[in-house]
Short mmCIF file of C-alpha atoms and ligand atoms in Angstrom, two decimals:
data_model
loop_
_atom_site.label_atom_id
_atom_site.label_comp_id
_atom_site.label_asym_id
_atom_site.label_seq_id
_atom_site.Cartn_x
_atom_site.Cartn_y
_atom_site.Cartn_z
CA MET Z 1 52.03 25.23 52.76
CA SER Z 2 48.60 24.53 51.40
CA PRO Z 3 47.19 21.77 49.24
CA CYS Z 4 47.21 22.59 45.58
CA TRP Z 5 43.81 23.17 44.08
CA SER Z 6 44.17 23.33 40.36
CA ALA Z 7 45.50 20.71 38.01
CA PRO Z 8 45.44 17.22 39.44
CA GLY Z 9 48.80 15.54 39.21
CA SER Z 10 50.88 18.70 39.55
CA ALA Z 11 53.04 19.51 42.55
CA ASP Z 12 50.85 19.27 45.59
CA VAL Z 13 51.81 22.32 47.56
CA VAL Z 14 51.74 26.03 47.10
CA LYS Z 15 53.36 28.60 49.36
CA THR Z 16 50.90 31.08 50.77
CA LEU Z 17 50.94 34.53 52.23
CA ASP Z 18 50.94 32.93 55.68
CA ASP Z 19 54.23 31.24 54.83
CA LEU Z 20 55.67 34.57 53.70
CA LEU Z 21 54.50 36.32 56.88
CA ALA Z 22 56.02 33.51 58.93
CA GLU Z 23 59.34 33.99 57.12
CA GLY Z 24 59.23 37.65 58.14
CA VAL Z 25 58.73 40.52 55.73
CA ALA Z 26 60.18 43.53 57.56
CA GLY Z 27 62.39 45.43 55.16
CA ARG Z 28 61.45 43.24 52.20
CA ARG Z 29 59.90 44.67 49.05
CA VAL Z 30 56.82 42.62 48.23
CA LEU Z 31 55.03 42.87 44.90
CA VAL Z 32 51.31 42.17 45.29
CA ARG Z 33 49.40 41.44 42.08
CA SER Z 34 45.81 42.38 42.92
CA ASP Z 35 42.64 42.39 40.85
CA LEU Z 36 41.48 46.00 41.05
CA ASN Z 37 39.67 45.99 37.72
CA VAL Z 38 36.65 47.99 38.88
CA PRO Z 39 33.93 49.56 36.74
CA LEU Z 40 34.43 53.30 36.26
CA ASP Z 41 32.17 56.11 35.13
CA GLY Z 42 34.74 58.72 34.10
CA ASP Z 43 37.07 58.69 37.10
CA LYS Z 44 34.30 57.65 39.51
CA ILE Z 45 34.36 54.04 40.75
CA THR Z 46 30.84 52.63 40.42
CA ASP Z 47 31.51 49.36 42.28
CA ASP Z 48 34.49 49.01 44.64
CA GLY Z 49 33.89 45.32 45.47
CA ARG Z 50 37.24 44.19 44.12
CA ILE Z 51 39.12 46.89 46.05
CA ILE Z 52 37.44 45.84 49.30
CA ALA Z 53 38.15 42.16 48.58
CA SER Z 54 41.81 42.88 47.78
CA ALA Z 55 42.64 45.13 50.73
CA PRO Z 56 43.48 42.49 53.39
CA VAL Z 57 46.71 41.37 51.71
CA PRO Z 58 48.48 44.75 51.38
CA ASP Z 59 47.10 45.60 54.82
CA ALA Z 60 48.62 42.52 56.44
CA LEU Z 61 51.94 42.92 54.65
CA ALA Z 62 52.26 46.61 55.51
CA GLY Z 63 51.26 45.82 59.08
CA ALA Z 64 54.10 43.29 59.23
CA GLY Z 65 56.62 45.86 58.01
CA ALA Z 66 56.89 44.96 54.34
CA ARG Z 67 57.45 47.57 51.64
CA VAL Z 68 54.39 46.82 49.55
CA VAL Z 69 54.19 47.41 45.80
CA VAL Z 70 50.68 46.82 44.46
CA CYS Z 71 50.39 45.99 40.78
CA ALA Z 72 47.08 45.69 38.89
CA HIS Z 73 45.34 46.25 35.59
CA LEU Z 74 42.27 48.27 34.66
CA GLY Z 75 40.29 47.68 31.48
CA ARG Z 76 41.98 46.93 28.18
CA PRO Z 77 44.27 49.83 27.28
CA LYS Z 78 46.09 47.77 24.61
CA GLY Z 79 49.68 48.20 25.75
CA VAL Z 80 49.81 52.00 25.64
CA ARG Z 81 49.28 54.73 28.22
CA ASP Z 82 45.63 55.77 28.09
CA PRO Z 83 44.51 58.23 30.77
CA ARG Z 84 40.96 56.81 30.74
CA TYR Z 85 42.38 53.67 32.33
CA SER Z 86 44.64 55.24 34.94
CA LEU Z 87 44.63 53.43 38.29
CA ARG Z 88 44.96 56.73 40.16
CA PRO Z 89 41.30 56.80 41.36
CA VAL Z 90 41.72 53.19 42.47
CA ALA Z 91 44.84 54.07 44.48
CA THR Z 92 42.86 56.85 46.17
CA ARG Z 93 40.07 54.44 47.10
CA LEU Z 94 42.50 51.74 48.28
CA SER Z 95 44.15 54.33 50.46
CA GLU Z 96 40.78 55.15 52.08
CA VAL Z 97 39.98 51.48 52.61
CA LEU Z 98 43.40 50.74 54.12
CA GLY Z 99 43.53 53.90 56.16
CA ARG Z 100 47.12 54.25 54.91
CA GLU Z 101 48.73 56.42 52.30
CA VAL Z 102 49.13 54.66 48.95
CA ARG Z 103 51.97 56.26 46.97
CA PHE Z 104 51.06 56.25 43.31
CA ALA Z 105 53.65 55.80 40.56
CA ASN Z 106 52.84 57.47 37.24
CA ASP Z 107 54.27 54.58 35.27
CA VAL Z 108 54.65 50.83 35.62
CA VAL Z 109 58.39 50.17 35.60
CA GLY Z 110 59.78 53.57 34.54
CA GLU Z 111 61.42 56.36 36.44
CA SER Z 112 58.41 57.13 38.61
CA ALA Z 113 57.97 53.48 39.62
CA GLN Z 114 61.66 53.20 40.48
CA ILE Z 115 61.77 56.39 42.52
CA THR Z 116 58.49 55.59 44.29
CA THR Z 117 59.43 52.03 45.24
CA ALA Z 118 62.99 52.99 46.23
CA ALA Z 119 61.60 55.60 48.64
CA LEU Z 120 59.40 53.12 50.52
CA VAL Z 121 60.17 52.50 54.18
CA ASP Z 122 58.90 49.53 56.17
CA GLY Z 123 55.09 49.51 56.32
CA ASP Z 124 54.65 51.75 53.26
CA VAL Z 125 52.36 50.92 50.35
CA ALA Z 126 52.86 51.99 46.73
CA MET Z 127 50.77 51.29 43.65
CA LEU Z 128 52.11 51.09 40.11
CA GLU Z 129 50.18 52.54 37.17
CA ASN Z 130 48.00 50.18 35.09
CA VAL Z 131 50.22 47.23 34.18
CA ARG Z 132 48.47 46.95 30.81
CA PHE Z 133 49.98 50.29 29.75
CA GLU Z 134 53.00 48.09 28.96
CA ALA Z 135 52.74 45.95 25.82
CA GLY Z 136 54.91 43.29 27.46
CA GLU Z 137 52.18 42.50 30.00
CA THR Z 138 49.81 40.76 27.62
CA SER Z 139 52.23 39.87 24.80
CA LYS Z 140 51.93 36.39 23.30
CA ASP Z 141 55.69 36.51 22.75
CA ASP Z 142 57.45 34.86 25.69
CA ALA Z 143 60.60 36.95 25.24
CA GLU Z 144 58.71 40.25 25.18
CA ARG Z 145 56.66 39.26 28.23
CA GLY Z 146 59.80 38.01 29.96
CA ALA Z 147 61.70 41.24 29.33
CA PHE Z 148 58.88 43.21 30.94
CA ALA Z 149 58.63 40.71 33.81
CA ASP Z 150 62.37 41.25 34.46
CA GLN Z 151 61.72 44.96 34.98
CA LEU Z 152 58.74 44.32 37.23
CA ALA Z 153 60.60 41.71 39.28
CA ALA Z 154 63.48 44.16 39.78
CA LEU Z 155 61.13 46.31 41.89
CA ALA Z 156 60.62 43.58 44.54
CA ASP Z 157 62.12 40.67 46.49
CA ALA Z 158 58.97 38.50 46.68
CA ASP Z 159 55.74 38.15 44.74
CA VAL Z 160 52.24 37.55 46.12
CA ASP Z 161 49.56 36.69 43.58
CA ASP Z 162 46.17 37.70 44.91
CA ALA Z 163 44.56 38.61 41.56
CA PHE Z 164 42.10 35.76 41.26
CA GLY Z 165 40.27 37.52 38.42
CA ALA Z 166 43.45 37.36 36.32
CA VAL Z 167 44.83 33.88 37.12
CA HIS Z 168 43.47 32.48 33.84
CA ARG Z 169 45.75 34.84 31.90
CA LYS Z 170 49.32 34.02 30.93
CA HIS Z 171 50.37 37.61 31.49
CA ALA Z 172 53.72 38.92 32.71
CA SER Z 173 52.49 40.14 36.11
CA VAL Z 174 50.46 36.98 36.72
CA TYR Z 175 52.78 34.32 35.32
CA ASP Z 176 56.29 35.41 34.34
CA VAL Z 177 57.03 37.46 37.46
CA ALA Z 178 56.40 34.38 39.60
CA GLN Z 179 59.16 32.61 37.67
CA ARG Z 180 61.57 35.33 38.72
CA LEU Z 181 60.75 35.85 42.41
CA PRO Z 182 59.86 33.69 45.41
CA HIS Z 183 56.08 33.45 44.99
CA TYR Z 184 53.11 33.03 47.30
CA ALA Z 185 49.34 32.70 46.91
CA GLY Z 186 47.32 35.51 48.48
CA TRP Z 187 44.31 35.00 50.72
CA LEU Z 188 41.74 35.98 48.10
CA VAL Z 189 43.15 33.48 45.60
CA LEU Z 190 43.10 30.76 48.27
CA ARG Z 191 39.53 31.54 49.33
CA GLU Z 192 38.26 31.57 45.74
CA LEU Z 193 39.92 28.26 44.98
CA SER Z 194 38.55 26.54 48.04
CA VAL Z 195 35.01 27.68 47.17
CA LEU Z 196 35.27 26.58 43.55
CA ARG Z 197 36.64 23.24 44.62
CA ARG Z 198 33.45 22.66 46.60
CA LEU Z 199 31.50 23.15 43.36
CA THR Z 200 33.48 20.56 41.43
CA GLU Z 201 34.28 17.93 44.04
CA ASP Z 202 31.33 16.12 45.51
CA PRO Z 203 28.86 19.05 45.85
CA ASP Z 204 25.85 18.65 48.15
CA ARG Z 205 22.72 17.84 46.13
CA PRO Z 206 20.51 19.02 44.58
CA TYR Z 207 23.13 21.06 42.71
CA VAL Z 208 21.55 23.79 40.58
CA VAL Z 209 23.51 26.03 38.19
CA VAL Z 210 22.00 29.23 36.79
CA LEU Z 211 23.65 30.70 33.71
CA GLY Z 212 22.88 33.93 31.89
CA GLY Z 213 24.82 36.86 30.49
CA SER Z 214 25.36 37.91 26.97
CA LYS Z 215 27.42 35.38 25.01
CA VAL Z 216 26.62 31.70 24.83
CA SER Z 217 29.98 31.05 23.13
CA ASP Z 218 31.77 32.28 26.31
CA LYS Z 219 29.88 29.73 28.40
CA LEU Z 220 29.67 26.61 26.25
CA GLY Z 221 32.81 25.20 27.82
CA VAL Z 222 31.42 25.53 31.32
CA ILE Z 223 28.06 24.10 30.26
CA GLU Z 224 29.78 21.02 28.80
CA ALA Z 225 31.90 20.58 31.93
CA LEU Z 226 29.09 21.13 34.43
CA LEU Z 227 26.25 19.23 32.76
CA PRO Z 228 27.42 15.82 33.98
CA LYS Z 229 27.85 17.18 37.53
CA VAL Z 230 24.67 19.19 38.06
CA ASP Z 231 21.07 18.20 38.71
CA ARG Z 232 19.55 21.25 37.00
CA LEU Z 233 20.91 23.89 34.65
CA LEU Z 234 18.70 26.98 34.37
CA VAL Z 235 19.51 29.16 31.36
CA GLY Z 236 18.42 32.81 31.03
CA GLY Z 237 20.00 36.07 29.84
CA GLY Z 238 21.01 36.81 26.29
CA MET Z 239 22.37 33.30 25.87
CA CYS Z 240 18.95 31.63 26.18
CA PHE Z 241 17.91 32.79 22.73
CA THR Z 242 20.45 30.63 20.95
CA PHE Z 243 18.99 27.67 22.88
CA LEU Z 244 15.43 28.75 22.02
CA ALA Z 245 16.47 28.99 18.36
CA ALA Z 246 17.90 25.46 18.67
CA GLN Z 247 14.42 24.32 19.72
CA GLY Z 248 13.08 25.85 16.51
CA HIS Z 249 11.61 29.07 17.94
CA GLY Z 250 11.93 32.47 16.27
CA VAL Z 251 13.76 34.93 18.54
CA GLY Z 252 13.07 38.22 16.73
CA GLY Z 253 15.86 40.74 17.25
CA SER Z 254 17.17 39.05 20.41
CA LEU Z 255 20.85 38.15 20.83
CA LEU Z 256 21.53 35.11 18.67
CA GLU Z 257 24.78 33.32 17.94
CA ALA Z 258 23.78 31.51 14.77
CA ASP Z 259 27.02 29.49 14.64
CA GLN Z 260 26.28 28.01 18.08
CA VAL Z 261 22.74 26.78 17.35
CA ASP Z 262 23.87 23.26 16.42
CA THR Z 263 25.95 22.96 19.59
CA CYS Z 264 23.01 24.12 21.69
CA ARG Z 265 20.78 21.57 19.97
CA ARG Z 266 23.26 18.81 20.81
CA LEU Z 267 23.54 19.95 24.44
CA LEU Z 268 19.75 19.96 24.80
CA ALA Z 269 19.60 16.44 23.37
CA GLU Z 270 22.40 15.17 25.62
CA SER Z 271 21.28 16.92 28.78
CA GLN Z 272 18.61 14.40 29.82
CA ASP Z 273 16.18 17.26 30.54
CA LYS Z 274 18.57 18.88 32.99
CA ILE Z 275 18.53 22.13 30.98
CA THR Z 276 15.58 24.43 31.73
CA LEU Z 277 14.90 27.37 29.40
CA PRO Z 278 12.63 30.37 30.00
CA THR Z 279 8.96 29.89 29.23
CA ASP Z 280 8.25 33.62 29.01
CA VAL Z 281 10.30 36.62 27.99
CA VAL Z 282 10.15 40.41 28.44
CA VAL Z 283 10.41 41.97 24.98
CA ALA Z 284 10.77 45.54 23.72
CA ALA Z 285 11.72 47.30 20.50
CA GLU Z 286 14.78 48.97 22.04
CA VAL Z 287 16.84 49.01 25.23
CA THR Z 288 15.77 52.30 26.80
CA GLU Z 289 14.76 53.41 30.29
CA ASP Z 290 11.25 54.26 29.05
CA ALA Z 291 10.86 51.26 26.72
CA GLU Z 292 7.37 49.86 26.26
CA THR Z 293 7.67 46.26 27.39
CA GLU Z 294 5.51 43.21 26.93
CA VAL Z 295 5.70 39.68 28.35
CA VAL Z 296 5.34 37.01 25.67
CA PRO Z 297 5.72 33.22 25.62
CA ALA Z 298 9.30 32.22 24.81
CA SER Z 299 7.89 30.35 21.82
CA ALA Z 300 6.20 33.46 20.41
CA ILE Z 301 8.71 36.33 20.34
CA PRO Z 302 7.50 38.87 17.75
CA PRO Z 303 9.95 39.28 14.84
CA ASP Z 304 10.30 43.04 15.47
CA ARG Z 305 11.05 42.73 19.21
CA LYS Z 306 14.11 41.85 21.29
CA GLY Z 307 14.05 39.54 24.28
CA LEU Z 308 15.70 41.55 27.05
CA ASP Z 309 14.75 39.75 30.27
CA VAL Z 310 13.14 36.54 31.47
CA GLY Z 311 9.45 36.83 32.36
CA PRO Z 312 7.63 36.39 35.70
CA ALA Z 313 6.57 32.78 35.03
CA THR Z 314 10.21 31.90 34.38
CA VAL Z 315 11.31 33.63 37.58
CA ALA Z 316 8.75 31.52 39.47
CA GLU Z 317 9.91 28.30 37.77
CA PHE Z 318 13.58 29.03 38.35
CA GLY Z 319 12.73 30.01 41.93
CA ALA Z 320 10.99 26.67 42.50
CA ALA Z 321 14.04 24.81 41.18
CA LEU Z 322 16.29 26.82 43.50
CA THR Z 323 14.20 26.22 46.60
CA GLY Z 324 15.73 23.31 48.41
CA ALA Z 325 18.94 23.31 46.36
CA ARG Z 326 21.95 22.41 48.53
CA THR Z 327 24.52 23.87 46.12
CA VAL Z 328 23.97 26.77 43.73
CA PHE Z 329 26.33 28.43 41.26
CA TRP Z 330 25.09 31.49 39.41
CA ASN Z 331 26.88 33.25 36.57
CA GLY Z 332 25.42 35.87 34.27
CA PRO Z 333 22.46 38.25 34.66
CA MET Z 334 19.02 37.07 33.49
CA GLY Z 335 18.43 40.23 31.45
CA VAL Z 336 19.76 43.70 30.70
CA PHE Z 337 19.58 44.51 34.42
CA GLU Z 338 21.46 47.80 33.92
CA VAL Z 339 18.26 49.27 32.41
CA ALA Z 340 15.32 49.35 34.83
CA PRO Z 341 12.55 47.79 32.67
CA PHE Z 342 14.75 44.69 32.20
CA ALA Z 343 16.04 44.17 35.76
CA SER Z 344 13.16 42.16 37.30
CA GLY Z 345 14.33 38.74 36.11
CA THR Z 346 17.82 39.18 37.55
CA LEU Z 347 16.37 40.57 40.77
CA GLY Z 348 13.88 37.71 41.11
CA VAL Z 349 16.44 34.98 40.50
CA ALA Z 350 18.99 36.70 42.77
CA LEU Z 351 16.38 36.84 45.55
CA ALA Z 352 15.60 33.15 45.09
CA ILE Z 353 19.30 32.30 45.39
CA ALA Z 354 19.70 34.61 48.39
CA GLY Z 355 16.77 32.84 50.04
CA CYS Z 356 18.20 29.37 49.46
CA ASP Z 357 19.95 27.98 52.54
CA GLY Z 358 22.38 25.78 50.64
CA PHE Z 359 25.91 26.76 49.62
CA THR Z 360 25.40 29.62 47.14
CA VAL Z 361 28.13 31.03 44.93
CA VAL Z 362 27.93 33.92 42.49
CA GLY Z 363 30.64 34.25 39.83
CA GLY Z 364 31.03 36.92 37.16
CA GLY Z 365 31.81 40.62 37.25
CA ASP Z 366 28.41 41.73 35.99
CA SER Z 367 26.50 39.29 38.19
CA ALA Z 368 28.33 40.53 41.29
CA ALA Z 369 27.76 44.14 40.24
CA ALA Z 370 24.05 43.33 39.71
CA ILE Z 371 23.72 42.10 43.28
CA ARG Z 372 25.11 45.32 44.66
CA GLN Z 373 23.34 47.57 42.13
CA LEU Z 374 19.96 45.96 42.86
CA GLY Z 375 20.53 46.59 46.55
CA LEU Z 376 20.64 42.94 47.64
CA ASP Z 377 22.30 41.86 50.85
CA GLU Z 378 25.70 40.45 49.83
CA THR Z 379 25.90 38.42 53.02
CA ALA Z 380 22.87 36.39 51.89
CA PHE Z 381 25.21 34.58 49.47
CA SER Z 382 27.84 32.13 50.70
CA HIS Z 383 30.44 33.56 48.32
CA ILE Z 384 30.57 36.25 45.63
CA SER Z 385 33.54 35.56 43.41
CA THR Z 386 35.70 38.41 42.17
CA GLY Z 387 36.65 36.48 39.05
CA GLY Z 388 34.30 35.90 36.14
CA GLY Z 389 36.41 34.31 33.42
CA ALA Z 390 38.77 32.74 35.95
CA SER Z 391 35.99 31.00 37.88
CA LEU Z 392 34.42 29.71 34.65
CA GLU Z 393 37.77 28.36 33.40
CA PHE Z 394 38.36 26.65 36.74
CA LEU Z 395 34.92 25.03 36.57
CA GLU Z 396 35.69 23.93 33.01
CA GLY Z 397 38.66 22.06 34.44
CA ARG Z 398 41.22 24.12 32.55
CA THR Z 399 44.70 24.81 33.88
CA LEU Z 400 44.97 28.36 35.18
CA PRO Z 401 48.47 29.67 34.34
CA GLY Z 402 48.56 32.02 37.34
CA ILE Z 403 47.85 29.09 39.70
CA ALA Z 404 50.01 26.54 37.90
CA ILE Z 405 53.05 28.81 38.25
CA LEU Z 406 52.50 29.16 42.02
CA GLU Z 407 52.84 25.39 42.26
CA THR Z 408 56.37 25.44 40.86
P1 LIG E 501 29.18 38.09 33.97
O1 LIG E 501 30.10 39.28 33.90
O2 LIG E 501 28.41 38.04 35.25
O3 LIG E 501 29.91 36.82 33.66
P2 LIG E 501 28.33 38.45 31.26
O4 LIG E 501 29.48 39.38 31.03
O5 LIG E 501 28.35 37.16 30.57
O6 LIG E 501 28.08 38.26 32.82
O7 LIG E 501 26.97 39.17 30.77
C1 LIG E 501 26.54 40.37 31.33
C2 LIG E 501 25.76 41.16 30.34
O8 LIG E 501 24.75 40.39 29.74
C3 LIG E 501 25.07 42.33 30.99
O9 LIG E 501 25.70 43.53 30.58
C4 LIG E 501 23.61 42.24 30.50
O10 LIG E 501 23.10 43.49 30.09
C5 LIG E 501 23.75 41.30 29.32
N1 LIG E 501 22.49 40.61 29.03
C6 LIG E 501 21.77 39.83 29.85
N2 LIG E 501 20.63 39.43 29.24
C7 LIG E 501 20.63 39.99 28.01
C8 LIG E 501 19.71 39.96 26.91
N3 LIG E 501 18.57 39.29 26.97
N4 LIG E 501 20.05 40.65 25.79
C9 LIG E 501 21.21 41.33 25.75
N5 LIG E 501 22.11 41.40 26.75
C10 LIG E 501 21.82 40.73 27.87
MG1 LIG E 502 30.89 40.36 32.20
#
């Protein structure tokens, strides 16, 4: 049993994979909900970080003689079979990582899933097709989700939730299945929760948070929740332009969420100077590999240009704030790092965080992908979270349905 790490006041223990292994799993069918939602280019996996992070649980269970049934989602196929989102390439990669055959079912709970799981012998691993091919997975209707969860639960005798990136979703495979089977928290979920807890409970100071990414509206909740706890909040990425607009600056064709300007103005006023915005910005007319770029003051973005990265002075200022930080949380790239002329800001800030010898945590799918894509040493960070939305919702103090249900 482990202490519970989500909502205060709820039951204070959660059963873990270690408890399940101690019970003995030989001959038992164990459903493992993993987060294998990797970026794909056609059927080529461009970043296998989540597969690598998820492998230890099926590996340990298979090694202990369980009949393992891995269940996961990929992208947003909207409740229908869509070959672009097939998990088959992911099953192939997981098989390589595990060094074991992974038997792939062509459906989620249909004939193929039933035949495949029924044929498992002790130590075998199977993977179901993308759970979001079934409308019941994400349905808002409890009965529809429940009916699908009944079918999923029928394939197993126990349920391990290791899909940290999905624990903020009230989905059948994350929530309802755990109501129907003995349920256990997987190692990845436990590790993620213990790291995030360090960020919310008495962090070492100075505590510096760096936020970027595209949408300010996605991150307002976390800004509100973290502002009272942090010493500095550094804001870059597409979201900084709504803040710059709130200060009265023109932002040209940059990302702007006009309906959030008032909220940003209030946050700036309430933040007691904790919020630091970019002082210079890399602008261009379009997002292209051969774009002509220019560095301009953040207060002087030309009307016909878009702000697509933070500038070198900002990287230096953010770097200075990060030097000597004892706790750092970073979510969201500083610019359109996927396109070379706009990657320097993200690279510079990532290097500053990597060089900081405090406790450094990176959250967010694109931020984690940026670290690997820019060739940084992953081990230079204390923790790279596999969950973007889930880690933000945890930091906001919201109840995560996939964790709450493990506590029951
Ligand atoms: P994460 O997945 O790490 O939480 P987000 O999904 O919030 O991050 O944002 C990532 C996206 O933000 C990236 O695709 C990046 O191109 C985009 N982005 C960053 N800065 C800008 C900008 N100035 N203008 C437009 N898009 C931006
Ligand atoms: Mg993202």
